[in-house]
Structure formats: C-alpha cells, structure tokens
Amino acid sequence: MTQNQIGSYIAQGNIWMNTGDWSGAPISLSTNVYSELSGLSTAFTLMSPANYFDMAVDGRLRYTGSRTKTFNVKGYVATNNSGNLAIAIYKNGSLVTGAENYSGSTPIIMAAAPVEMATNDYVSLFIKRSANTSITIFQVRLYV
C-alpha cells in the first residue's frame, strides 16, 4: 500500500481497457440511452497500485475500504466516432449527478466528478450517442 508523509494509506484505483491496435472493441448504442462500458470484447485491467479498490466485475471499480469517503473519479473514452457522444460516471448503476460530459466533435471524451463511496460501492463509465449506431472503442480509463 502507498503511504503518505503522515502515515495514512492512500485509497486509489485505476482500471484500463486498451485494444492494443486499431481494430478496437465494437459496441452498439441506442439513441440517447446510456450503455455501460463493461463486458466489451477486450477485458479491462486493474492497474497497480490498487489500494482499497478491486475489479470484481469487468469494467467496474469497486471500493473495498472500510471508511466512507468522497473520491475524485475521472474517466475517458477514445472511440472511432467524432460526433454526438456523451459519457457519464455511474455509481452502483445510477447516474452521478453532474458527471455527464457531451461532445460533438472529438473522438476522446472525458468526465469527472466527486463521488462518495462506502464499502463495496462501485463506479463505472457509461456512453451514449444521439443516434442508433455501432461505434468502436479503442481505450477506456477510469480512476479514483
């Protein structure tokens, strides 16, 4: 575990999905309906160090610490699509208020928000588009 100067342990977690080439992982999206970025054809990796976090379900970063804390959660998605995308941070399957970010012109989109988490709470990223379509996801990162 990573320890800071006053002897406290830092709670941190980071999951990452990268296809490693330009083929990407396809996902079908329905008009203006969020879809969770888990269970893609390329699995996520829990990066080290992971202090008080694990990934019990692919694409979900779960807090395993015993104290309820507020964390700064950030995530981004890189796709092959450059129009009308939105991503959002969800906690335990519900949208975190203020954690949506919309883009109409870039294939990389980011979101960030403070999220209060108790033991076994998890965060994940969701994505939507303004029209039914299939897009390709090249990389996803979610970190706390």
PDB file of N, CA and C in Angstrom, residues 3 11 22 24-25 28 30 32 38 41-42 45 52 54 63 68-69 92-93 97 99 101 107 111 113 121 125 142:
ATOM      1  N   GLN A   3       1.823   4.812   1.248  1.00  0.00           N
ATOM      2  CA  GLN A   3       1.655   5.552   2.480  1.00  0.00           C
ATOM      3  C   GLN A   3       2.130   6.982   2.259  1.00  0.00           C
ATOM      4  N   ALA A  11      -6.078   5.637  -0.681  1.00  0.00           N
ATOM      5  CA  ALA A  11      -7.015   4.775  -1.397  1.00  0.00           C
ATOM      6  C   ALA A  11      -7.026   5.222  -2.847  1.00  0.00           C
ATOM      7  N   TRP A  22      -5.693  -0.866 -33.845  1.00  0.00           N
ATOM      8  CA  TRP A  22      -6.758  -0.013 -34.367  1.00  0.00           C
ATOM      9  C   TRP A  22      -8.055  -0.768 -34.640  1.00  0.00           C
ATOM     10  N   GLY A  24     -10.059  -2.188 -32.287  1.00  0.00           N
ATOM     11  CA  GLY A  24     -10.997  -1.739 -31.270  1.00  0.00           C
ATOM     12  C   GLY A  24     -12.003  -2.784 -30.831  1.00  0.00           C
ATOM     13  N   ALA A  25     -12.864  -2.368 -29.911  1.00  0.00           N
ATOM     14  CA  ALA A  25     -13.934  -3.208 -29.380  1.00  0.00           C
ATOM     15  C   ALA A  25     -15.267  -2.571 -29.765  1.00  0.00           C
ATOM     16  N   SER A  28     -22.754  -1.498 -29.652  1.00  0.00           N
ATOM     17  CA  SER A  28     -23.961  -0.953 -30.282  1.00  0.00           C
ATOM     18  C   SER A  28     -24.666  -0.048 -29.288  1.00  0.00           C
ATOM     19  N   SER A  30     -28.023   2.620 -28.516  1.00  0.00           N
ATOM     20  CA  SER A  30     -29.376   3.053 -28.869  1.00  0.00           C
ATOM     21  C   SER A  30     -29.469   4.561 -28.691  1.00  0.00           C
ATOM     22  N   ASN A  32     -29.787   7.999 -27.533  1.00  0.00           N
ATOM     23  CA  ASN A  32     -29.874   8.695 -26.243  1.00  0.00           C
ATOM     24  C   ASN A  32     -30.097   7.783 -25.037  1.00  0.00           C
ATOM     25  N   SER A  38     -18.776  -2.091 -19.922  1.00  0.00           N
ATOM     26  CA  SER A  38     -18.251  -3.300 -19.274  1.00  0.00           C
ATOM     27  C   SER A  38     -18.612  -4.463 -20.184  1.00  0.00           C
ATOM     28  N   SER A  41     -15.470  -6.685 -25.802  1.00  0.00           N
ATOM     29  CA  SER A  41     -14.723  -7.837 -26.311  1.00  0.00           C
ATOM     30  C   SER A  41     -13.269  -7.846 -25.840  1.00  0.00           C
ATOM     31  N   THR A  42     -12.778  -6.725 -25.327  1.00  0.00           N
ATOM     32  CA  THR A  42     -11.458  -6.637 -24.712  1.00  0.00           C
ATOM     33  C   THR A  42     -11.661  -6.362 -23.233  1.00  0.00           C
ATOM     34  N   THR A  45      -8.202  -4.067 -17.285  1.00  0.00           N
ATOM     35  CA  THR A  45      -7.108  -4.467 -16.408  1.00  0.00           C
ATOM     36  C   THR A  45      -7.122  -3.573 -15.183  1.00  0.00           C
ATOM     37  N   TYR A  52      -7.278  -0.416  -1.673  1.00  0.00           N
ATOM     38  CA  TYR A  52      -8.681  -0.376  -1.252  1.00  0.00           C
ATOM     39  C   TYR A  52      -9.646  -0.358  -2.435  1.00  0.00           C
ATOM     40  N   ASP A  54     -10.792  -2.876  -6.051  1.00  0.00           N
ATOM     41  CA  ASP A  54     -10.614  -4.066  -6.870  1.00  0.00           C
ATOM     42  C   ASP A  54     -11.566  -3.982  -8.052  1.00  0.00           C
ATOM     43  N   TYR A  63     -14.824  -0.120  -4.430  1.00  0.00           N
ATOM     44  CA  TYR A  63     -14.137   0.333  -3.223  1.00  0.00           C
ATOM     45  C   TYR A  63     -14.243  -0.738  -2.144  1.00  0.00           C
ATOM     46  N   THR A  68     -16.275   5.359   4.768  1.00  0.00           N
ATOM     47  CA  THR A  68     -16.945   6.083   3.690  1.00  0.00           C
ATOM     48  C   THR A  68     -16.146   7.347   3.395  1.00  0.00           C
ATOM     49  N   LYS A  69     -15.834   7.551   2.111  1.00  0.00           N
ATOM     50  CA  LYS A  69     -15.028   8.696   1.703  1.00  0.00           C
ATOM     51  C   LYS A  69     -15.579   9.271   0.402  1.00  0.00           C
ATOM     52  N   ASN A  92     -22.864   2.423  -8.574  1.00  0.00           N
ATOM     53  CA  ASN A  92     -23.796   1.322  -8.295  1.00  0.00           C
ATOM     54  C   ASN A  92     -24.936   1.258  -9.313  1.00  0.00           C
ATOM     55  N   GLY A  93     -24.646   1.596 -10.565  1.00  0.00           N
ATOM     56  CA  GLY A  93     -25.637   1.504 -11.626  1.00  0.00           C
ATOM     57  C   GLY A  93     -26.527   2.717 -11.792  1.00  0.00           C
ATOM     58  N   THR A  97     -25.032  12.656 -10.393  1.00  0.00           N
ATOM     59  CA  THR A  97     -25.470  13.982 -10.817  1.00  0.00           C
ATOM     60  C   THR A  97     -24.268  14.862 -11.140  1.00  0.00           C
ATOM     61  N   ALA A  99     -22.110  14.340 -13.549  1.00  0.00           N
ATOM     62  CA  ALA A  99     -20.971  13.576 -14.060  1.00  0.00           C
ATOM     63  C   ALA A  99     -21.114  13.207 -15.531  1.00  0.00           C
ATOM     64  N   ASN A 101     -20.694  14.283 -19.587  1.00  0.00           N
ATOM     65  CA  ASN A 101     -19.955  15.183 -20.458  1.00  0.00           C
ATOM     66  C   ASN A 101     -20.317  14.863 -21.900  1.00  0.00           C
ATOM     67  N   PRO A 107     -13.199  12.470 -30.839  1.00  0.00           N
ATOM     68  CA  PRO A 107     -13.310  11.045 -30.542  1.00  0.00           C
ATOM     69  C   PRO A 107     -12.824  10.672 -29.136  1.00  0.00           C
ATOM     70  N   ALA A 111     -14.915  12.631 -18.414  1.00  0.00           N
ATOM     71  CA  ALA A 111     -15.876  13.019 -17.381  1.00  0.00           C
ATOM     72  C   ALA A 111     -15.171  12.957 -16.037  1.00  0.00           C
ATOM     73  N   ALA A 113     -16.051  13.749 -11.540  1.00  0.00           N
ATOM     74  CA  ALA A 113     -16.992  14.179 -10.510  1.00  0.00           C
ATOM     75  C   ALA A 113     -16.549  13.650  -9.149  1.00  0.00           C
ATOM     76  N   ASP A 121     -19.241  -0.175  -2.753  1.00  0.00           N
ATOM     77  CA  ASP A 121     -19.769   0.668  -3.817  1.00  0.00           C
ATOM     78  C   ASP A 121     -18.830   0.564  -5.009  1.00  0.00           C
ATOM     79  N   LEU A 125     -18.151   3.555 -16.145  1.00  0.00           N
ATOM     80  CA  LEU A 125     -18.444   4.538 -17.183  1.00  0.00           C
ATOM     81  C   LEU A 125     -19.546   4.025 -18.099  1.00  0.00           C
ATOM     82  N   LEU A 142     -10.679   4.537 -16.188  1.00  0.00           N
ATOM     83  CA  LEU A 142     -11.472   5.012 -15.063  1.00  0.00           C
ATOM     84  C   LEU A 142     -10.581   4.957 -13.839  1.00  0.00           C
TER      85      LEU A 142
END
